Structure formats: structure tokens, C-alpha cells
Amino acid sequence: MRTQVGIVGAGPAGLVLAHLLHLNGIDSVVVERQTRDHVEKRIRAGVLEHGTVDLLTAAGLGDRLLRERMVHHGVELLFDRVGHRVPLTELTGREITIYGQHELVKDLISARLDTERPLHFEAADVQVDGTELTFHVDGTQTTVECDFIAGCDGFHGISRAGIPPSALTVFEREYPHAWLGVLAQAPPASDELVYAYHDRGFALHSMRTPDITRLYLQVPADTDAADWPDARIWDELRTRLDRDDPRWQLNEGPILEKSVAAMRSFVVTPMQHEQLFLAGDAAHIVPPTGAKGLNLAVADVAVLAEGFAEYYAGRGSGLLRRYSETCLRRVWRVQHFSWWMTSMLHRVDDDPFTRELQLSQLRYVTSSTAAATTLAENYVGFPMA
């Protein structure tokens, strides 16, 4: 078998790339080690930047997204029992969209299947050797000769190993805390996201639909979700999200899903080696505080698709040669914003000096238009150009 671009991974990065290539008349093969059911049910981030929505809509992928999304024009920072709204749209002219990543993946899989181009789930023993992609499906080995390979298979995928370690520089930081995330069958108690700084640790009130709330608690990095029964979770959420407003009430309901996510910052450079290109979590990880992981992956493949389009149109390979340099400018901006949000909102130790610095930063961001605009610009995302 032969194709122009072999894509490893059928998450948002790989599927968006495959669709953008299809729109440009470029052939691709997508392989994914998990089942379709697993991929479509993976609960991940659901905050889409303004530019991400624009790109998906322009690519013909926005029909259901635009019908079912929840549009937010601000976020709230809660500290000292008082909520402070940051008016994102008023400050930037752009908004954010809430649309579950698993719902977006369903849309992307449907779009891929409509093209009748290869999408292989449950691909075992996936290997990348130069421009050769090998895998097994139903016990049968398939080898695909590719012009290029795009590694979109996440932090634990095999693609990054296709680059010699001596050719990579790794930047990494692990955090001493994690997020305990729950999905609850309960209407959101707020129309917008609430980021809460509390002496007991950070909390986030988010949502997936008008009937499903997504909630997070800062916990130690070695936390086992089994040690957090439902009653304990709700007690802690009530404490950290409480405020001096008699109208506020946290809506509770059955917890549908519970998991612990580690927090790290990770970047490899370069994001390309010969004919292999890394995109999304295969090349970088950001703490979830800034809601940037999915958006950063889409930004990567937008650059990569443009480079492939230029190459196959006979206009040279300049964009492909500059792929890593172009993407890393955005990656490091996003890394800094995510680190800054994490540092401002999470309790790291019992040092009163650090606590006062965090509170000072929060007061500044919520009282200065310039500081609030900086947060808003980064949160809604910069243009895809």
C-alpha cells in the first residue's frame, strides 16, 4: 500500500489533519491502536478557542458543533469567597466554546468515514521506520509506504521514538499536584467557568452540557481516585467553591465518571526529523489550567496541513522546513500561560509568602484592565495564522 501522508493516531490532531489534507486533495492513511468506541468515549477537555472553532467551521466540521455548543463570553476567578468576572469578549472581541472533545472526535470520525479513505482502529504493533508505516489489523500485517508520516499519537505514543534521542532536546516539568476530575449528572451552577483559589487547593467548575457538570479538585500527585468517595468529593467542592453570595448553590447529582490526571509541562524540539512530523501531545504537554491542549494540537496540524498543501502543489517545501520553528512559537506562549495560570491558582505549599504573592496577582488581574486583557487574550487564543 502507498499513501502520501501516514497518520499515527485518531485523536483530534490526527483526524483534523486527515480532513484538512482531504480538502487539499492529499491522500492519507490513519491508524489508531484503540477501538473506535474507546476513542469516542474518552472524556477530555471541552474548551475550544475562537480560532479553533473558526478553523473547524471553515473545514466543514462545524455543523453539530455550532448547533450544540455553549458559548462563553467570560470566566470567573473566585478567591477570598468573592467571584470576579473577566469579560473575555468585551476585552478581546472573541469568545470560547464549550463542546466536549469526545463529541468533536465523533464528528471527525464521521467526516473521515465519509471520505472513504483508510481509518484503521485496533491497529496493533504499529511501527514507524523512516517513511514506512507497519501495523496489524485482525492479525494481518499491513505495510504502507508514505511520503511523510505525522505522529499524532499522544505523549505515550510510538512516533516520538522515531526520532533519534540525540536529535531531540526535551524540556519537562512535573508538578506536585494532580486534578481529580468528575463528571456529574447535574445542571451547572454557573453560566461560565469558575476558577477557584482556596486555602485547601484549587477547584474548577466547568460544564459539558446544560445537564452535565464537569468539576475538578487539586489533589496530591499520588492520589488514587478510589480514596475519594462521592460524598467526600461533594464536601470538598462545596468548601472550595463557596462564596459570600446567598444566591450561589452548587448543584449536585450522581457522579458518572471519576479520574485523576497528572500535571506536567513537556516540550520536545525540534518537532520534526526528516520526513517525520510530531503534532499535539506527541510533541508537547501543557497543564490543563489554561484549557489549551486540544487547541494547541489543532494549531499544529493547521500549520502542517498548509505545509503539505504547499509541497504537493509544487510550491516548494519552505513551510514544512519551518514547521517546528513556526509551531514552537505558539507552543512556548501557551506553555507560559498555562504555567502562569497554574502557579497563580494552585496551592503548592504552606509558605505564607507564596500565598500572599498569589493573592496579590489575583487582585491585580481582577482590578486592572491591562492585566485582565492579558489573561483574556491568551485564554481565547491567538489567531491561527
CSV table of C-alpha atoms in Angstrom, one decimal:
chain,number,residue,atom,x,y,z
A,1,MET,CA,0.0,0.0,0.0
A,2,ARG,CA,1.2,3.5,-0.7
A,3,THR,CA,-0.1,6.9,0.5
A,4,GLN,CA,1.2,10.5,0.7
A,5,VAL,CA,0.8,11.0,4.4
A,6,GLY,CA,0.7,8.3,7.0
A,7,ILE,CA,-1.0,9.5,10.2
A,8,VAL,CA,-0.5,7.7,13.5
A,9,GLY,CA,-3.3,8.4,16.0
A,10,ALA,CA,-7.0,9.1,15.5
A,11,GLY,CA,-7.5,11.7,18.2
A,12,PRO,CA,-8.3,15.3,17.3
A,13,ALA,CA,-4.9,16.1,15.9
A,14,GLY,CA,-4.7,13.1,13.5
A,15,LEU,CA,-8.3,13.4,12.4
A,16,VAL,CA,-8.3,17.1,11.8
A,17,LEU,CA,-5.1,16.7,9.8
A,18,ALA,CA,-6.6,14.0,7.7
A,19,HIS,CA,-9.6,16.1,6.9
A,20,LEU,CA,-7.6,19.2,6.0
A,21,LEU,CA,-5.4,17.0,3.7
A,22,HIS,CA,-8.5,15.6,2.1
A,23,LEU,CA,-9.8,19.1,1.4
A,24,ASN,CA,-6.5,19.7,-0.4
A,25,GLY,CA,-6.7,16.5,-2.4
A,26,ILE,CA,-3.9,14.9,-0.4
A,27,ASP,CA,-4.2,11.2,0.3
A,28,SER,CA,-3.6,9.8,3.8
A,29,VAL,CA,-3.9,6.6,5.9
A,30,VAL,CA,-4.9,6.9,9.6
A,31,VAL,CA,-4.1,4.2,12.2
A,32,GLU,CA,-5.2,4.0,15.8
A,33,ARG,CA,-4.4,1.4,18.4
A,34,GLN,CA,-7.6,1.8,20.4
A,35,THR,CA,-11.1,0.8,19.4
A,36,ARG,CA,-13.5,3.3,17.9
A,37,ASP,CA,-15.7,3.0,21.0
A,38,HIS,CA,-12.8,3.8,23.3
A,39,VAL,CA,-11.8,6.9,21.2
A,40,GLU,CA,-15.3,8.2,21.0
A,41,LYS,CA,-15.9,7.9,24.8
A,42,ARG,CA,-12.6,9.3,26.1
A,43,ILE,CA,-13.5,12.3,28.3
A,44,ARG,CA,-11.1,15.1,27.7
A,45,ALA,CA,-11.0,18.9,27.6
A,46,GLY,CA,-14.0,20.7,26.2
A,47,VAL,CA,-12.9,24.3,25.8
A,48,LEU,CA,-12.4,25.4,22.2
A,49,GLU,CA,-10.7,28.7,21.4
A,50,HIS,CA,-12.3,31.1,19.0
A,51,GLY,CA,-9.7,30.3,16.3
A,52,THR,CA,-10.2,26.6,16.7
A,53,VAL,CA,-14.0,26.9,16.1
A,54,ASP,CA,-13.3,29.1,13.0
A,55,LEU,CA,-10.9,26.6,11.5
A,56,LEU,CA,-13.3,23.6,12.1
A,57,THR,CA,-16.2,25.6,10.7
A,58,ALA,CA,-14.3,26.6,7.6
A,59,ALA,CA,-13.3,23.0,7.1
A,60,GLY,CA,-17.0,21.9,7.1
A,61,LEU,CA,-16.7,20.3,10.5
A,62,GLY,CA,-18.8,22.7,12.5
A,63,ASP,CA,-22.5,21.8,11.8
A,64,ARG,CA,-23.2,19.9,15.0
A,65,LEU,CA,-20.7,21.9,17.0
A,66,LEU,CA,-22.4,25.2,16.2
A,67,ARG,CA,-25.8,23.8,17.0
A,68,GLU,CA,-24.9,22.2,20.3
A,69,ARG,CA,-22.1,24.2,21.7
A,70,MET,CA,-22.2,26.5,24.7
A,71,VAL,CA,-20.7,29.9,24.0
A,72,HIS,CA,-19.0,31.7,26.9
A,73,HIS,CA,-18.1,35.4,26.9
A,74,GLY,CA,-16.3,35.4,30.3
A,75,VAL,CA,-14.7,33.4,33.1
A,76,GLU,CA,-14.8,33.9,36.8
A,77,LEU,CA,-11.9,33.9,39.3
A,78,LEU,CA,-13.0,33.1,42.8
A,79,PHE,CA,-10.9,33.9,45.8
A,80,ASP,CA,-11.4,35.2,49.3
A,81,ARG,CA,-15.1,34.0,48.9
A,82,VAL,CA,-15.7,36.6,46.2
A,83,GLY,CA,-16.1,35.9,42.4
A,84,HIS,CA,-14.6,38.3,39.9
A,85,ARG,CA,-15.6,38.1,36.2
A,86,VAL,CA,-13.1,38.5,33.5
A,87,PRO,CA,-15.1,39.7,30.4
A,88,LEU,CA,-13.3,37.8,27.6
A,89,THR,CA,-15.4,39.1,24.7
A,90,GLU,CA,-15.5,42.7,25.9
A,91,LEU,CA,-11.7,42.7,26.2
A,92,THR,CA,-10.8,40.8,23.0
A,93,GLY,CA,-13.8,40.7,20.7
A,94,ARG,CA,-13.6,36.8,20.8
A,95,GLU,CA,-15.3,34.1,22.9
A,96,ILE,CA,-14.7,30.5,23.9
A,97,THR,CA,-16.9,27.5,23.1
A,98,ILE,CA,-17.7,24.5,25.4
A,99,TYR,CA,-18.0,21.3,23.3
A,100,GLY,CA,-16.8,18.0,24.6
A,101,GLN,CA,-13.7,16.6,22.9
A,102,HIS,CA,-15.3,13.2,22.6
A,103,GLU,CA,-18.2,14.9,20.7
A,104,LEU,CA,-15.8,16.6,18.4
A,105,VAL,CA,-14.0,13.2,17.8
A,106,LYS,CA,-17.3,11.7,16.8
A,107,ASP,CA,-17.8,14.4,14.3
A,108,LEU,CA,-14.3,13.9,13.0
A,109,ILE,CA,-14.6,10.2,12.6
A,110,SER,CA,-17.9,10.6,10.8
A,111,ALA,CA,-16.2,13.1,8.4
A,112,ARG,CA,-13.3,10.7,7.8
A,113,LEU,CA,-15.5,7.8,7.1
A,114,ASP,CA,-17.5,9.9,4.6
A,115,THR,CA,-14.3,10.3,2.6
A,116,GLU,CA,-14.0,6.5,2.2
A,117,ARG,CA,-10.2,6.8,2.9
A,118,PRO,CA,-8.5,4.4,5.3
A,119,LEU,CA,-9.1,4.7,9.0
A,120,HIS,CA,-7.9,1.7,10.9
A,121,PHE,CA,-8.9,1.2,14.6
A,122,GLU,CA,-7.4,-1.5,16.8
A,123,ALA,CA,-4.1,-1.4,14.9
A,124,ALA,CA,-1.5,-3.5,16.8
A,125,ASP,CA,2.3,-3.4,16.7
A,126,VAL,CA,2.4,0.0,15.0
A,127,GLN,CA,5.9,0.8,13.9
A,128,VAL,CA,7.5,3.7,12.1
A,129,ASP,CA,10.7,3.0,10.2
A,130,GLY,CA,11.7,6.0,8.1
A,131,THR,CA,8.8,6.6,5.7
A,132,GLU,CA,7.4,3.0,6.2
A,133,LEU,CA,4.4,2.5,8.5
A,134,THR,CA,3.7,-1.0,9.6
A,135,PHE,CA,0.8,-2.4,11.7
A,136,HIS,CA,-1.5,-5.4,12.2
A,137,VAL,CA,-5.3,-5.4,12.0
A,138,ASP,CA,-7.2,-8.6,12.6
A,139,GLY,CA,-3.9,-10.5,12.6
A,140,THR,CA,-2.9,-9.3,9.2
A,141,GLN,CA,0.2,-7.2,8.7
A,142,THR,CA,0.0,-4.1,6.5
A,143,THR,CA,2.9,-2.0,5.4
A,144,VAL,CA,2.3,1.5,4.0
A,145,GLU,CA,4.9,3.4,2.1
A,146,CYS,CA,4.5,7.1,2.8
A,147,ASP,CA,6.0,10.3,1.5
A,148,PHE,CA,5.7,11.7,5.1
A,149,ILE,CA,4.5,10.5,8.5
A,150,ALA,CA,2.6,12.6,11.0
A,151,GLY,CA,2.9,11.4,14.6
A,152,CYS,CA,-0.3,12.4,16.3
A,153,ASP,CA,-0.4,9.6,18.8
A,154,GLY,CA,0.0,11.4,22.1
A,155,PHE,CA,2.6,11.6,24.9
A,156,HIS,CA,2.8,7.8,25.3
A,157,GLY,CA,2.7,7.0,21.5
A,158,ILE,CA,5.4,5.4,19.4
A,159,SER,CA,6.0,8.2,16.9
A,160,ARG,CA,8.4,10.3,19.0
A,161,ALA,CA,10.7,7.3,19.3
A,162,GLY,CA,11.1,7.5,15.5
A,163,ILE,CA,13.4,10.5,16.1
A,164,PRO,CA,16.9,9.6,17.4
A,165,PRO,CA,17.2,10.8,21.1
A,166,SER,CA,20.4,12.6,20.2
A,167,ALA,CA,18.4,14.8,17.8
A,168,LEU,CA,15.9,15.9,20.4
A,169,THR,CA,16.0,18.4,23.2
A,170,VAL,CA,13.5,17.7,26.0
A,171,PHE,CA,12.1,20.4,28.3
A,172,GLU,CA,10.0,19.0,31.2
A,173,ARG,CA,8.5,20.0,34.5
A,174,GLU,CA,6.3,17.8,36.7
A,175,TYR,CA,4.0,19.4,39.3
A,176,PRO,CA,3.5,18.1,42.8
A,177,HIS,CA,-0.3,18.1,42.3
A,178,ALA,CA,-2.9,16.5,40.1
A,179,TRP,CA,-6.5,17.1,39.2
A,180,LEU,CA,-9.3,14.8,40.4
A,181,GLY,CA,-11.9,15.2,37.7
A,182,VAL,CA,-15.6,14.2,37.9
A,183,LEU,CA,-18.5,14.3,35.5
A,184,ALA,CA,-21.8,14.8,37.3
A,185,GLN,CA,-25.4,14.4,36.2
A,186,ALA,CA,-26.3,17.9,37.5
A,187,PRO,CA,-27.1,21.3,35.8
A,188,PRO,CA,-24.1,23.7,36.0
A,189,ALA,CA,-24.4,26.1,38.9
A,190,SER,CA,-22.8,28.9,36.8
A,191,ASP,CA,-23.2,30.0,33.2
A,192,GLU,CA,-19.4,30.4,32.8
A,193,LEU,CA,-16.3,28.6,34.1
A,194,VAL,CA,-15.2,29.3,37.7
A,195,TYR,CA,-11.5,29.1,38.6
A,196,ALA,CA,-11.3,29.0,42.4
A,197,TYR,CA,-8.3,29.7,44.6
A,198,HIS,CA,-8.7,28.3,48.1
A,199,ASP,CA,-6.5,27.5,51.1
A,200,ARG,CA,-7.4,23.8,50.7
A,201,GLY,CA,-6.4,23.9,47.0
A,202,PHE,CA,-7.6,24.8,43.5
A,203,ALA,CA,-11.1,23.9,42.2
A,204,LEU,CA,-12.7,24.3,38.8
A,205,HIS,CA,-16.4,24.4,38.0
A,206,SER,CA,-17.0,23.7,34.3
A,207,MET,CA,-19.7,22.1,32.2
A,208,ARG,CA,-20.2,19.8,29.2
A,209,THR,CA,-24.0,20.3,28.5
A,210,PRO,CA,-26.8,22.2,30.2
A,211,ASP,CA,-27.4,19.0,32.2
A,212,ILE,CA,-23.8,17.8,32.8
A,213,THR,CA,-21.3,19.5,35.1
A,214,ARG,CA,-17.5,18.9,34.9
A,215,LEU,CA,-15.7,19.6,38.1
A,216,TYR,CA,-12.0,19.4,39.2
A,217,LEU,CA,-10.2,19.4,42.5
A,218,GLN,CA,-6.5,19.9,43.1
A,219,VAL,CA,-5.1,16.8,44.9
A,220,PRO,CA,-1.6,15.4,45.6
A,221,ALA,CA,0.1,13.8,42.6
A,222,ASP,CA,0.0,10.3,44.0
A,223,THR,CA,-3.8,10.4,44.6
A,224,ASP,CA,-5.9,7.3,44.0
A,225,ALA,CA,-9.5,8.1,42.8
A,226,ALA,CA,-10.7,5.2,44.9
A,227,ASP,CA,-9.8,7.1,48.0
A,228,TRP,CA,-12.4,9.8,47.1
A,229,PRO,CA,-15.9,8.5,47.6
A,230,ASP,CA,-18.7,10.7,46.1
A,231,ALA,CA,-19.6,12.3,49.5
A,232,ARG,CA,-16.1,13.4,50.1
A,233,ILE,CA,-15.8,14.9,46.6
A,234,TRP,CA,-19.0,17.0,47.1
A,235,ASP,CA,-17.9,18.1,50.6
A,236,GLU,CA,-14.6,19.4,49.2
A,237,LEU,CA,-16.2,21.1,46.2
A,238,ARG,CA,-18.8,22.9,48.4
A,239,THR,CA,-15.9,24.1,50.6
A,240,ARG,CA,-13.6,25.3,47.8
A,241,LEU,CA,-16.4,26.9,45.6
A,242,ASP,CA,-18.3,28.5,48.5
A,243,ARG,CA,-18.7,32.3,48.4
A,244,ASP,CA,-20.3,35.2,50.2
A,245,ASP,CA,-23.3,35.2,47.9
A,246,PRO,CA,-26.6,33.7,49.2
A,247,ARG,CA,-27.7,33.1,45.6
A,248,TRP,CA,-24.9,30.6,45.0
A,249,GLN,CA,-25.6,26.9,45.3
A,250,LEU,CA,-23.6,24.1,43.9
A,251,ASN,CA,-25.9,21.6,42.1
A,252,GLU,CA,-25.1,18.0,43.0
A,253,GLY,CA,-26.1,14.8,41.3
A,254,PRO,CA,-24.8,11.3,40.5
A,255,ILE,CA,-21.1,11.2,39.6
A,256,LEU,CA,-20.9,9.5,36.2
A,257,GLU,CA,-17.1,9.4,35.8
A,258,LYS,CA,-14.1,9.9,38.1
A,259,SER,CA,-10.4,10.1,37.3
A,260,VAL,CA,-7.1,11.6,38.3
A,261,ALA,CA,-4.9,13.4,35.8
A,262,ALA,CA,-1.2,14.1,36.4
A,263,MET,CA,0.0,17.6,35.6
A,264,ARG,CA,3.2,18.3,33.6
A,265,SER,CA,4.8,20.7,31.2
A,266,PHE,CA,6.7,19.0,28.3
A,267,VAL,CA,8.2,20.1,25.1
A,268,VAL,CA,10.5,18.4,22.6
A,269,THR,CA,12.4,20.3,19.9
A,270,PRO,CA,12.5,20.0,17.0
A,271,MET,CA,9.1,18.7,16.3
A,272,GLN,CA,10.3,17.2,13.0
A,273,HIS,CA,13.0,14.9,11.7
A,274,GLU,CA,13.5,14.2,8.1
A,275,GLN,CA,10.0,13.0,6.9
A,276,LEU,CA,8.5,12.6,10.3
A,277,PHE,CA,6.5,15.4,12.0
A,278,LEU,CA,5.1,15.4,15.5
A,279,ALA,CA,1.9,17.1,16.4
A,280,GLY,CA,-0.2,17.6,19.6
A,281,ASP,CA,0.7,15.7,22.7
A,282,ALA,CA,3.4,13.7,20.9
A,283,ALA,CA,5.4,16.9,21.0
A,284,HIS,CA,4.1,18.9,23.9
A,285,ILE,CA,2.0,18.7,27.1
A,286,VAL,CA,0.6,21.7,29.0
A,287,PRO,CA,-1.0,21.8,32.4
A,288,PRO,CA,-4.8,21.8,31.9
A,289,THR,CA,-5.4,25.0,33.8
A,290,GLY,CA,-5.3,27.1,30.6
A,291,ALA,CA,-7.5,24.7,28.6
A,292,LYS,CA,-5.0,24.6,25.8
A,293,GLY,CA,-4.1,21.0,24.9
A,294,LEU,CA,-6.7,20.4,22.2
A,295,ASN,CA,-6.4,23.9,20.8
A,296,LEU,CA,-2.6,23.6,20.5
A,297,ALA,CA,-2.9,20.3,18.7
A,298,VAL,CA,-5.3,21.8,16.2
A,299,ALA,CA,-2.9,24.7,15.7
A,300,ASP,CA,-0.1,22.3,15.0
A,301,VAL,CA,-1.9,20.4,12.3
A,302,ALA,CA,-3.2,23.6,10.7
A,303,VAL,CA,0.4,24.6,10.1
A,304,LEU,CA,1.3,21.1,9.0
A,305,ALA,CA,-1.6,20.8,6.5
A,306,GLU,CA,-0.6,24.1,5.0
A,307,GLY,CA,2.9,22.9,4.5
A,308,PHE,CA,1.8,19.7,2.8
A,309,ALA,CA,-0.6,21.6,0.6
A,310,GLU,CA,2.3,23.9,-0.5
A,311,TYR,CA,4.6,20.9,-1.2
A,312,TYR,CA,2.1,18.9,-3.2
A,313,ALA,CA,1.0,22.0,-5.2
A,314,GLY,CA,4.6,22.2,-6.4
A,315,ARG,CA,5.4,25.5,-4.5
A,316,GLY,CA,8.3,24.1,-2.6
A,317,SER,CA,8.9,22.8,1.0
A,318,GLY,CA,9.6,26.0,2.8
A,319,LEU,CA,6.6,25.7,5.2
A,320,LEU,CA,7.5,22.1,6.0
A,321,ARG,CA,11.1,23.0,6.8
A,322,ARG,CA,9.8,25.8,9.1
A,323,TYR,CA,7.1,23.6,10.7
A,324,SER,CA,8.9,23.2,14.0
A,325,GLU,CA,10.0,26.8,14.3
A,326,THR,CA,6.5,28.0,13.5
A,327,CYS,CA,4.7,25.8,15.9
A,328,LEU,CA,7.1,26.2,18.8
A,329,ARG,CA,6.5,30.0,18.9
A,330,ARG,CA,2.9,29.2,19.8
A,331,VAL,CA,3.8,26.2,22.0
A,332,TRP,CA,6.0,28.3,24.3
A,333,ARG,CA,3.5,31.1,24.5
A,334,VAL,CA,0.9,28.6,25.6
A,335,GLN,CA,3.3,26.9,27.9
A,336,HIS,CA,4.0,30.1,29.7
A,337,PHE,CA,0.3,31.0,30.0
A,338,SER,CA,-0.6,27.5,31.3
A,339,TRP,CA,2.3,27.6,33.8
A,340,TRP,CA,1.2,31.1,34.9
A,341,MET,CA,-2.4,30.1,35.5
A,342,THR,CA,-1.3,27.0,37.3
A,343,SER,CA,1.1,28.9,39.6
A,344,MET,CA,-1.4,31.6,40.4
A,345,LEU,CA,-4.3,29.3,41.3
A,346,HIS,CA,-2.8,26.2,42.9
A,347,ARG,CA,-1.6,25.8,46.5
A,348,VAL,CA,1.9,24.4,46.3
A,349,ASP,CA,3.0,24.5,49.9
A,350,ASP,CA,2.1,26.2,53.2
A,351,ASP,CA,4.5,29.1,52.7
A,352,PRO,CA,2.6,32.3,53.6
A,353,PHE,CA,4.9,34.3,51.4
A,354,THR,CA,3.8,32.3,48.3
A,355,ARG,CA,0.2,32.6,49.3
A,356,GLU,CA,0.3,36.4,49.5
A,357,LEU,CA,2.0,36.6,46.1
A,358,GLN,CA,-0.8,34.5,44.6
A,359,LEU,CA,-3.5,36.6,46.2
A,360,SER,CA,-1.7,39.8,45.1
A,361,GLN,CA,-1.6,38.5,41.5
A,362,LEU,CA,-5.3,37.6,41.6
A,363,ARG,CA,-6.3,41.0,42.9
A,364,TYR,CA,-4.2,42.7,40.2
A,365,VAL,CA,-5.7,40.6,37.4
A,366,THR,CA,-9.2,41.3,38.6
A,367,SER,CA,-8.8,45.0,39.1
A,368,SER,CA,-6.5,46.1,36.2
A,369,THR,CA,-8.0,46.2,32.7
A,370,ALA,CA,-4.5,45.7,31.3
A,371,ALA,CA,-3.8,42.6,33.4
A,372,ALA,CA,-7.3,41.2,32.7
A,373,THR,CA,-6.8,41.8,28.9
A,374,THR,CA,-3.5,39.8,29.0
A,375,LEU,CA,-5.4,36.8,30.6
A,376,ALA,CA,-8.3,37.2,28.2
A,377,GLU,CA,-6.1,37.4,25.1
A,378,ASN,CA,-4.3,34.2,26.0
A,379,TYR,CA,-7.4,32.4,27.2
A,380,VAL,CA,-9.5,32.9,24.0
A,381,GLY,CA,-6.4,32.1,21.9
A,382,PHE,CA,-4.5,33.9,19.2
A,383,PRO,CA,-5.3,33.7,15.5
A,384,MET,CA,-4.3,30.5,13.7
A,385,ALA,CA,-2.3,32.4,11.2
